[in-house]
C-alpha cells in the first residue's frame, strides 16, 4: 500500500514530472502560467452569474437557455472546455436542483470556473445523493422546504449540469447589472441561496 | 470497475467540510498539475475517459486521503509509464533531486507559441464528446427502464448505486463517445445518452430514503433495458393501427 505523501514530497514529485514533460516539449512554463491565469482570473462563477441575471430579465433568452444552454451561453461569448454540452436546471416553487459528480469531479467550468475542493471531496460525492437535505442543512446551512422536491443531478456523462436559481422577490425593476451581484456560485451548484436582497 | 471512486451512498466518511473561502489552487504544485490534463491530452497520453480510468486504478486508501490534484499526478504517471513516455526510474531520481534541492531550477527551455495557441484555443472551444451518428435510439423519453446489473471489470460510468434500479427516461441527449470502450482504449464506439430519473426510495429503500426527492443520472444506451415503453409511444402505435 503506498503512503500518503507530504506537501514537500508532492511538490518534489510534481517538479520532477514537470521537468520531464518540459524536456519532451509537452509543457512549457509559459503555457502553464497562462492556463493558470485563465482559471484564476478569467473563467469563474461571474460568467454563470451573468447568464442567470440575463435569464431573469429576458424571457426569450431564458427560453433559449432552457432549450440549449450551450448555445444560449455562446451568444454571450461563454463556453468551452468542460461545458461543451450544458443543461441548465430551473428551480421553481416546487423543485430544487443540486449537482454532483459521484464518480469523479465533473463540473461546468465555463460558467462556474474550477470546482471548490468540497465538491471534489469523497464526503460530498458520497452523501449528497443519499441525504441531500441533510447535507444542505448540516454543511451549507441551507434548508429546502419539505414540500419542495430535491433533485440531485449526478453528472455521469459529458453533459454538464448547473442550476438556474429563482429570481428573488423584491427585485422587480432591477437591472441585469444589479441582479447579477445576487447570483452566488453556490446558488448555481444548488447548495446555497442567492444573496439577500438588501 | 468496482472501486472506491464510485462513492454515491458511501457512509462513514465524515461531514462535508466547507471553508468560508479558498483560492482556486491551494498550493503551487496544483498550478502545475492542473494544466497537465490539457497538455498531456494534446501530447497523446490519454483521452478524457482513459484519464478517469487511470485515476480509478490508484491505491484506494491514497485516493480517499490525498489532495484532489494528486489523483491527476497518478493518471499522468500511469499513462506516461504505460506508453513509454516516462522513464519511472528517472522520474524517481529527479524527485529525490528536487526534494533535496527544492530551489533547483527547472530545465532551461524555449517558449512554444503553438502550445500557447493551443491553450488559448482549447479553453473557449473545448472538445465535445458528442458525435454525429445515424444510430437509432433504442429508448425515448417516458420509457420505464432497468439498469443492467452486471459488474464490468474495466472503466464504466454505470455507477453501482443505480445497477438493477428502475427509473424513467426524462431526457435524450444524442450520441456521445462511449466510456466503456474509450476508457479502456477500445475506441469511441459512440452511443445514445439519456438522463434517467430514480426516486430516492428506488435507490435506498423507502424506509432509508429522504422523502420527496430523486436522483437524475446519465446513462449510455447499453446501460439500460426496457421495462415499459413510454405511454406516449403506445398511443402513437395505437393511432397508427386505427
Short mmCIF file of C-alpha atoms in Angstrom, two decimals:
data_model
loop_
_atom_site.label_atom_id
_atom_site.label_comp_id
_atom_site.label_asym_id
_atom_site.label_seq_id
_atom_site.Cartn_x
_atom_site.Cartn_y
_atom_site.Cartn_z
CA UNK A 1 0.00 0.00 0.00
CA UNK A 2 1.54 3.34 -0.98
CA UNK A 3 1.71 6.03 1.67
CA UNK A 4 0.10 9.44 1.85
CA UNK A 5 2.69 11.96 0.70
CA UNK A 6 3.55 15.22 2.46
CA UNK A 7 3.20 18.54 0.63
CA UNK A 8 7.03 18.62 0.32
CA UNK A 9 7.07 15.16 -1.26
CA UNK A 10 4.27 16.03 -3.68
CA UNK A 11 6.00 19.29 -4.59
CA UNK A 12 9.23 17.43 -5.45
CA UNK A 13 7.34 14.77 -7.41
CA UNK A 14 5.44 17.36 -9.45
CA UNK A 15 8.56 19.36 -10.18
CA UNK A 16 10.30 16.18 -11.37
CA UNK A 17 7.34 15.29 -13.58
CA UNK A 18 7.15 18.85 -14.89
CA UNK A 19 10.87 18.79 -15.73
CA UNK A 20 10.46 15.60 -17.77
CA UNK A 21 7.39 16.92 -19.58
CA UNK A 22 9.29 20.14 -20.33
CA UNK A 23 12.22 18.12 -21.74
CA UNK A 24 9.76 16.32 -24.02
CA UNK A 25 8.12 19.56 -25.18
CA UNK A 26 4.76 18.57 -23.66
CA UNK A 27 4.69 21.58 -21.31
CA UNK A 28 6.31 24.99 -21.09
CA UNK A 29 6.24 27.26 -18.04
CA UNK A 30 4.78 29.99 -20.24
CA UNK A 31 1.78 27.82 -21.25
CA UNK A 32 1.33 26.57 -17.65
CA UNK A 33 1.24 30.15 -16.34
CA UNK A 34 -1.29 31.17 -18.99
CA UNK A 35 -3.63 28.26 -18.24
CA UNK A 36 -3.50 29.03 -14.51
CA UNK A 37 -4.12 32.73 -15.16
CA UNK A 38 -7.25 31.91 -17.20
CA UNK A 39 -8.84 29.84 -14.42
CA UNK A 40 -7.68 32.14 -11.62
CA UNK A 41 -8.83 35.38 -13.19
CA UNK A 42 -10.94 34.97 -16.31
CA UNK A 43 -13.19 31.90 -16.15
CA UNK A 44 -15.27 31.74 -12.98
CA UNK A 45 -18.77 31.96 -11.49
CA UNK A 46 -19.08 35.62 -12.50
CA UNK A 47 -19.78 34.27 -16.01
CA UNK A 48 -22.58 31.99 -14.85
CA UNK A 49 -24.00 34.88 -12.83
CA UNK A 50 -24.14 36.98 -15.99
CA UNK A 51 -26.14 34.25 -17.73
CA UNK A 52 -28.55 33.87 -14.81
CA UNK A 53 -29.14 37.63 -14.50
CA UNK A 54 -29.88 37.84 -18.20
CA UNK A 55 -32.32 34.93 -17.94
CA UNK A 56 -34.09 36.73 -15.08
CA UNK A 57 -34.63 39.84 -17.18
CA UNK A 58 -35.06 38.48 -20.71
CA UNK A 59 -37.80 35.85 -21.14
CA UNK A 60 -36.78 34.99 -24.71
CA UNK A 61 -33.18 34.42 -23.65
CA UNK A 62 -34.36 32.28 -20.73
CA UNK A 63 -36.42 30.13 -23.11
CA UNK A 64 -33.37 29.62 -25.34
CA UNK A 65 -31.19 28.90 -22.31
CA UNK A 66 -33.56 26.19 -21.06
CA UNK A 67 -33.76 24.74 -24.56
CA UNK A 68 -29.99 24.63 -25.22
CA UNK A 69 -27.77 26.12 -22.52
CA UNK A 70 -24.53 25.84 -24.50
CA UNK A 71 -25.98 27.69 -27.50
CA UNK A 72 -27.51 30.43 -25.33
CA UNK A 73 -24.28 30.92 -23.37
CA UNK A 74 -22.38 31.15 -26.66
CA UNK A 75 -24.50 34.22 -27.52
CA UNK A 76 -22.74 35.90 -24.57
CA UNK A 77 -19.31 34.57 -25.58
CA UNK A 78 -19.37 31.99 -22.78
CA UNK A 79 -18.48 28.33 -23.30
CA UNK A 80 -15.67 25.86 -23.86
CA UNK A 81 -13.72 23.21 -22.01
CA UNK A 82 -15.86 21.04 -19.69
CA UNK A 83 -19.03 22.82 -20.78
CA UNK A 84 -19.32 21.80 -24.41
CA UNK A 85 -22.80 20.33 -23.84
CA UNK A 86 -24.53 22.06 -20.94
CA UNK A 87 -28.03 21.79 -19.46
CA UNK A 88 -29.35 24.39 -17.01
CA UNK A 89 -31.87 23.20 -14.42
CA UNK A 90 -34.57 25.65 -13.41
CA UNK A 91 -35.51 25.88 -9.75
CA UNK A 92 -39.20 26.54 -9.14
CA UNK A 93 -41.55 26.82 -6.16
CA UNK A 94 -41.83 23.01 -6.30
CA UNK A 95 -38.38 21.82 -7.40
CA UNK A 96 -34.86 22.42 -6.09
CA UNK A 97 -31.92 21.11 -8.13
CA UNK A 98 -28.40 20.33 -6.95
CA UNK A 99 -25.42 18.96 -8.90
CA UNK A 100 -22.72 16.41 -8.08
CA UNK A 101 -20.34 14.03 -9.83
CA UNK A 102 -20.23 10.87 -7.71
CA UNK A 103 -17.53 9.05 -9.73
CA UNK A 104 -15.08 11.91 -10.36
CA UNK A 105 -15.44 15.69 -10.34
CA UNK A 106 -17.35 16.81 -13.45
CA UNK A 107 -18.38 20.46 -13.20
CA UNK A 108 -19.36 23.14 -15.75
CA UNK A 109 -16.07 25.07 -15.93
CA UNK A 110 -17.09 27.76 -18.48
CA UNK A 111 -19.85 29.12 -16.23
CA UNK A 112 -18.66 28.24 -12.70
CA UNK A 113 -14.86 28.02 -13.05
CA UNK A 114 -12.97 25.17 -11.41
CA UNK A 115 -14.88 23.33 -8.68
CA UNK A 116 -14.36 24.09 -4.99
CA UNK A 117 -12.49 21.36 -3.12
CA UNK A 118 -15.51 20.18 -1.13
CA UNK A 119 -17.29 19.42 -4.42
CA UNK A 120 -14.45 17.03 -5.34
CA UNK A 121 -14.09 15.54 -1.86
CA UNK A 122 -15.37 11.99 -1.21
CA UNK A 123 -17.69 13.24 1.56
CA UNK A 124 -19.88 15.43 -0.65
CA UNK A 125 -19.92 12.94 -3.52
CA UNK A 126 -20.99 10.15 -1.18
CA UNK A 127 -23.63 11.96 0.85
CA UNK A 128 -25.43 14.34 -1.49
CA UNK A 129 -27.10 11.52 -3.43
CA UNK A 130 -28.15 9.71 -0.27
CA UNK A 131 -29.18 12.54 2.07
CA UNK A 132 -29.25 15.79 0.11
CA UNK A 133 -31.50 17.65 2.56
CA UNK A 134 -29.28 16.68 5.49
CA UNK A 135 -26.07 17.68 3.67
CA UNK A 136 -27.55 21.00 2.57
CA UNK A 137 -28.76 21.73 6.08
CA UNK A 138 -25.74 20.43 8.08
CA UNK A 139 -22.89 21.65 5.88
CA UNK A 140 -24.37 24.58 3.97
CA UNK A 141 -26.97 25.87 6.46
CA UNK A 142 -29.44 25.75 3.61
CA UNK A 143 -32.90 24.31 4.24
CA UNK A 144 -35.13 23.17 1.41
CA UNK A 145 -38.81 23.17 2.45
CA UNK A 146 -40.32 19.66 2.80
CA UNK A 147 -42.89 20.29 0.07
CA UNK A 148 -40.16 21.16 -2.44
CA UNK A 149 -38.77 18.16 -4.33
CA UNK A 150 -34.97 17.84 -4.20
CA UNK A 151 -33.49 16.64 -7.49
CA UNK A 152 -29.85 15.57 -7.38
CA UNK A 153 -28.15 15.55 -10.78
CA UNK A 154 -25.22 13.12 -10.93
CA UNK A 155 -23.04 14.26 -13.86
CA UNK A 156 -22.00 10.80 -15.06
CA UNK A 157 -21.73 11.70 -18.77
CA UNK A 158 -20.15 14.61 -20.64
CA UNK A 159 -23.35 16.64 -20.24
CA UNK A 160 -22.65 19.42 -17.77
CA UNK A 161 -25.50 20.47 -15.47
CA UNK A 162 -25.91 23.64 -13.43
CA UNK A 163 -28.74 25.42 -11.69
CA UNK A 164 -30.86 28.42 -12.61
CA UNK A 165 -31.90 29.78 -9.20
CA UNK A 166 -35.21 31.57 -8.73
CA UNK A 167 -35.18 35.33 -9.04
CA UNK A 168 -35.71 36.65 -5.52
CA UNK A 169 -38.83 38.55 -4.61
CA UNK A 170 -38.38 42.28 -4.15
CA UNK A 171 -36.15 42.72 -7.20
CA UNK A 172 -38.83 43.96 -9.60
CA UNK A 173 -37.43 46.57 -11.93
CA UNK A 174 -33.79 45.78 -11.07
CA UNK A 175 -31.26 45.99 -13.89
CA UNK A 176 -29.27 42.97 -15.08
CA UNK A 177 -26.07 44.52 -13.64
CA UNK A 178 -27.74 44.97 -10.26
CA UNK A 179 -29.22 41.45 -10.28
CA UNK A 180 -26.02 39.63 -11.17
CA UNK A 181 -24.49 40.65 -7.83
CA UNK A 182 -27.10 38.45 -6.16
CA UNK A 183 -26.10 35.30 -8.03
CA UNK A 184 -23.72 33.23 -5.90
CA UNK A 185 -21.64 30.29 -7.07
CA UNK A 186 -23.38 28.07 -4.53
CA UNK A 187 -26.82 29.02 -5.87
CA UNK A 188 -25.74 27.73 -9.30
CA UNK A 189 -24.47 24.45 -7.78
CA UNK A 190 -27.68 24.20 -5.78
CA UNK A 191 -26.11 24.16 -2.31
CA UNK A 192 -26.97 27.70 -1.31
CA UNK A 193 -29.32 30.63 -1.78
CA UNK A 194 -28.80 33.70 -3.91
CA UNK A 195 -27.54 36.71 -1.91
CA UNK A 196 -30.05 38.53 0.29
CA UNK A 197 -31.85 41.46 -1.26
CA UNK A 198 -30.61 44.45 0.72
CA UNK B 1 -14.57 -1.48 -12.26
CA UNK B 2 -16.00 -1.65 -8.74
CA UNK B 3 -13.84 0.78 -6.78
CA UNK B 4 -13.82 3.37 -4.00
CA UNK B 5 -14.08 6.21 -6.54
CA UNK B 6 -17.73 5.18 -7.09
CA UNK B 7 -18.86 6.96 -3.96
CA UNK B 8 -22.61 7.52 -4.08
CA UNK B 9 -24.23 6.39 -0.85
CA UNK B 10 -20.96 5.52 0.93
CA UNK B 11 -21.26 6.20 4.65
CA UNK B 12 -18.77 6.82 7.44
CA UNK B 13 -16.62 9.34 5.56
CA UNK B 14 -17.38 12.19 7.94
CA UNK B 15 -19.01 15.55 7.35
CA UNK B 16 -18.76 17.68 4.22
CA UNK B 17 -16.33 20.42 5.24
CA UNK B 18 -16.91 23.75 3.54
CA UNK B 19 -14.35 26.51 4.18
CA UNK B 20 -15.55 30.14 4.11
CA UNK B 21 -13.35 30.83 1.11
CA UNK B 22 -10.36 29.22 -0.55
CA UNK B 23 -8.12 30.02 -3.51
CA UNK B 24 -8.63 28.27 -6.86
CA UNK B 25 -5.30 26.48 -6.27
CA UNK B 26 -4.33 25.70 -2.69
CA UNK B 27 -0.63 25.05 -3.39
CA UNK B 28 1.89 25.99 -6.06
CA UNK B 29 2.21 22.37 -7.22
CA UNK B 30 -1.53 22.30 -8.01
CA UNK B 31 -0.91 25.08 -10.58
CA UNK B 32 1.49 22.76 -12.40
CA UNK B 33 -0.70 19.66 -12.24
CA UNK B 34 -3.90 21.33 -13.46
CA UNK B 35 -2.52 22.16 -16.95
CA UNK B 36 -1.09 18.62 -17.29
CA UNK B 37 -4.58 17.36 -18.16
CA UNK B 38 -4.92 19.52 -21.28
CA UNK B 39 -1.26 19.39 -22.31
CA UNK B 40 -0.78 15.63 -21.87
CA UNK B 41 -4.11 15.12 -23.69
CA UNK B 42 -2.63 17.15 -26.56
CA UNK B 43 0.54 15.04 -26.43
CA UNK B 44 -1.47 11.82 -26.80
CA UNK B 45 -1.17 10.48 -23.24
CA UNK B 46 -4.92 9.80 -22.86
CA UNK B 47 -8.48 10.72 -23.75
CA UNK B 48 -10.74 12.03 -21.00
CA UNK B 49 -12.27 8.61 -20.28
CA UNK B 50 -8.82 6.98 -20.04
CA UNK B 51 -7.72 9.88 -17.81
CA UNK B 52 -10.55 8.97 -15.42
CA UNK B 53 -9.74 5.27 -15.54
CA UNK B 54 -6.11 5.98 -14.68
CA UNK B 55 -7.32 7.73 -11.52
CA UNK B 56 -9.64 4.84 -10.70
CA UNK B 57 -6.64 2.50 -10.55
CA UNK B 58 -4.97 4.46 -7.74
CA UNK B 59 -4.33 2.88 -4.38
CA UNK B 60 -7.82 3.25 -2.85
CA UNK B 61 -6.55 4.43 0.53
CA UNK B 62 -4.49 7.16 -1.13
CA UNK B 63 -7.45 8.03 -3.38
CA UNK B 64 -9.62 8.78 -0.38
CA UNK B 65 -7.00 10.62 1.67
CA UNK B 66 -4.86 12.58 -0.80
CA UNK B 67 -5.42 16.13 -2.06
CA UNK B 68 -7.56 16.11 -5.21
CA UNK B 69 -4.91 17.03 -7.77
CA UNK B 70 -2.72 14.15 -6.59
CA UNK B 71 -5.23 11.98 -8.50
CA UNK B 72 -4.16 13.76 -11.66
CA UNK B 73 -0.45 13.14 -10.97
CA UNK B 74 -1.23 9.45 -10.71
CA UNK B 75 -3.03 9.19 -14.03
CA UNK B 76 -0.33 11.19 -15.88
CA UNK B 77 2.32 8.82 -14.47
CA UNK B 78 0.14 5.77 -15.19
CA UNK B 79 -0.15 6.57 -18.90
CA UNK B 80 3.36 8.01 -19.15
CA UNK B 81 4.75 4.69 -17.96
CA UNK B 82 2.34 2.55 -19.95
CA UNK B 83 3.08 4.36 -23.22
CA UNK B 84 6.83 4.51 -22.60
CA UNK B 85 6.72 8.31 -22.45
CA UNK B 86 8.09 8.46 -18.89
CA UNK B 87 11.09 6.59 -17.53
CA UNK B 88 9.96 5.93 -13.97
CA UNK B 89 13.45 5.42 -12.54
CA UNK B 90 14.46 8.77 -14.00
CA UNK B 91 11.30 10.30 -12.50
CA UNK B 92 12.24 8.87 -9.09
CA UNK B 93 15.78 10.17 -9.44
CA UNK B 94 14.58 13.68 -10.29
CA UNK B 95 12.02 13.56 -7.48
CA UNK B 96 14.81 12.89 -4.97
CA UNK B 97 16.90 15.66 -6.54
CA UNK B 98 14.13 18.27 -6.23
CA UNK B 99 13.29 17.02 -2.73
CA UNK B 100 16.89 17.60 -1.67
CA UNK B 101 17.18 20.81 -3.71
CA UNK B 102 13.73 22.43 -3.67
CA UNK B 103 15.07 25.65 -5.16
CA UNK B 104 16.87 23.97 -8.05
CA UNK B 105 15.61 25.38 -11.36
CA UNK B 106 13.55 23.58 -13.98
CA UNK B 107 15.33 22.66 -17.22
CA UNK B 108 16.03 25.62 -19.48
CA UNK B 109 13.56 25.68 -22.36
CA UNK B 110 12.15 27.94 -25.03
CA UNK B 111 8.55 29.15 -25.18
CA UNK B 112 6.39 27.20 -27.60
CA UNK B 113 3.99 29.51 -29.48
CA UNK B 114 1.97 26.53 -30.75
CA UNK B 115 1.39 25.21 -27.23
CA UNK B 116 0.33 28.65 -26.04
CA UNK B 117 -2.02 28.95 -29.03
CA UNK B 118 -3.47 25.55 -28.11
CA UNK B 119 -4.27 26.79 -24.59
CA UNK B 120 -5.87 29.96 -25.92
CA UNK B 121 -7.95 27.92 -28.38
CA UNK B 122 -8.99 24.90 -26.30
CA UNK B 123 -10.31 26.83 -23.29
CA UNK B 124 -13.06 28.71 -25.18
CA UNK B 125 -13.70 25.94 -27.75
CA UNK B 126 -13.49 22.77 -25.66
CA UNK B 127 -13.61 19.33 -27.25
CA UNK B 128 -17.11 17.91 -27.36
CA UNK B 129 -17.68 14.19 -26.85
CA UNK B 130 -20.86 14.46 -28.96
CA UNK B 131 -20.73 12.62 -32.28
CA UNK B 132 -22.78 12.74 -35.46
CA UNK B 133 -24.45 9.37 -35.90
CA UNK B 134 -27.40 7.79 -37.64
CA UNK B 135 -27.59 5.13 -34.95
CA UNK B 136 -31.17 4.64 -33.86
CA UNK B 137 -32.06 5.42 -30.23
CA UNK B 138 -33.47 2.32 -28.51
CA UNK B 139 -35.23 4.41 -25.87
CA UNK B 140 -37.29 7.56 -25.66
CA UNK B 141 -38.45 9.99 -23.02
CA UNK B 142 -41.15 8.36 -20.90
CA UNK B 143 -39.79 4.80 -21.13
CA UNK B 144 -39.50 2.90 -17.84
CA UNK B 145 -36.13 1.18 -17.85
CA UNK B 146 -33.95 -1.02 -15.67
CA UNK B 147 -30.20 -0.50 -15.36
CA UNK B 148 -28.16 -3.58 -16.26
CA UNK B 149 -26.85 -5.15 -13.06
CA UNK B 150 -23.51 -6.67 -14.16
CA UNK B 151 -20.09 -5.51 -12.91
CA UNK B 152 -17.72 -4.78 -15.80
CA UNK B 153 -14.04 -5.03 -14.85
CA UNK B 154 -12.70 -2.06 -16.82
CA UNK B 155 -13.86 1.55 -17.00
CA UNK B 156 -17.60 2.21 -16.90
CA UNK B 157 -19.82 5.10 -15.83
CA UNK B 158 -22.61 2.71 -14.81
CA UNK B 159 -22.39 3.57 -11.09
CA UNK B 160 -23.05 0.76 -8.63
CA UNK B 161 -25.92 2.53 -6.87
CA UNK B 162 -28.12 2.51 -9.97
CA UNK B 163 -27.41 -1.06 -11.14
CA UNK B 164 -30.62 -3.06 -11.19
CA UNK B 165 -32.70 0.01 -10.33
CA UNK B 166 -35.82 1.04 -12.24
CA UNK B 167 -36.28 4.59 -13.45
CA UNK B 168 -37.81 6.73 -16.16
CA UNK B 169 -36.06 8.26 -19.15
CA UNK B 170 -36.54 12.04 -18.83
CA UNK B 171 -34.08 13.49 -21.34
CA UNK B 172 -32.46 12.25 -24.56
CA UNK B 173 -29.17 13.99 -25.40
CA UNK B 174 -27.97 12.46 -28.66
CA UNK B 175 -24.89 10.34 -29.35
CA UNK B 176 -21.61 10.58 -27.41
CA UNK B 177 -18.29 8.74 -27.06
CA UNK B 178 -18.90 5.52 -25.08
CA UNK B 179 -16.71 5.44 -21.94
CA UNK B 180 -16.88 1.64 -21.65
CA UNK B 181 -14.86 1.37 -24.86
CA UNK B 182 -12.97 4.70 -24.96
CA UNK B 183 -11.92 4.48 -21.31
CA UNK B 184 -10.48 1.02 -21.93
CA UNK B 185 -8.54 2.05 -25.04
CA UNK B 186 -11.05 0.34 -27.37
CA UNK B 187 -12.18 3.30 -29.48
CA UNK B 188 -15.05 5.77 -29.35
CA UNK B 189 -17.96 3.48 -30.34
CA UNK B 190 -20.49 6.33 -29.78
CA UNK B 191 -23.85 5.55 -28.15
CA UNK B 192 -27.03 7.47 -27.27
CA UNK B 193 -27.07 9.15 -23.88
CA UNK B 194 -30.19 9.65 -21.77
CA UNK B 195 -30.98 11.08 -18.35
CA UNK B 196 -32.89 8.63 -16.15
CA UNK B 197 -34.80 9.69 -13.04
CA UNK B 198 -34.80 7.42 -9.98
CA UNK B 199 -36.94 8.24 -6.94
CA UNK B 200 -34.84 8.15 -3.74
CA UNK B 201 -36.93 5.24 -2.47
CA UNK B 202 -35.96 3.12 -5.50
CA UNK B 203 -32.25 3.62 -4.78
CA UNK B 204 -32.16 3.38 -0.99
CA UNK B 205 -35.49 1.80 0.02
CA UNK B 206 -38.48 3.73 1.28
CA UNK B 207 -37.60 3.46 4.97
CA UNK B 208 -33.99 4.63 4.42
CA UNK B 209 -34.54 7.30 1.76
CA UNK B 210 -35.18 11.02 2.19
CA UNK B 211 -38.77 11.84 1.17
CA UNK B 212 -39.75 13.97 -1.81
CA UNK B 213 -36.54 13.58 -3.75
CA UNK B 214 -34.98 11.89 -6.73
CA UNK B 215 -31.66 11.34 -8.46
CA UNK B 216 -31.12 12.15 -12.13
CA UNK B 217 -28.17 10.41 -13.76
CA UNK B 218 -26.98 9.93 -17.33
CA UNK B 219 -26.72 6.51 -18.93
CA UNK B 220 -25.50 5.29 -22.31
CA UNK B 221 -27.83 3.14 -24.41
CA UNK B 222 -26.24 -0.25 -23.47
CA UNK B 223 -26.60 0.55 -19.74
CA UNK B 224 -30.40 0.10 -19.72
CA UNK B 225 -33.12 -2.39 -20.67
CA UNK B 226 -36.74 -1.61 -21.46
CA UNK B 227 -39.35 -2.39 -18.82
CA UNK B 228 -42.39 -0.45 -20.02
CA UNK B 229 -42.36 1.69 -23.14
CA UNK B 230 -43.45 5.30 -22.84
CA UNK B 231 -47.27 5.67 -22.74
CA UNK B 232 -46.80 8.32 -25.43
CA UNK B 233 -45.20 5.71 -27.68
CA UNK B 234 -48.08 3.28 -27.03
CA UNK B 235 -50.59 5.95 -28.01
CA UNK B 236 -48.68 6.61 -31.22
CA UNK B 237 -48.71 2.92 -32.10
CA UNK B 238 -52.46 2.63 -31.40
CA UNK B 239 -53.00 5.69 -33.56
CA UNK B 240 -51.15 4.02 -36.40
CA UNK B 241 -53.45 0.97 -36.20
CA UNK B 242 -56.75 2.84 -36.13
#
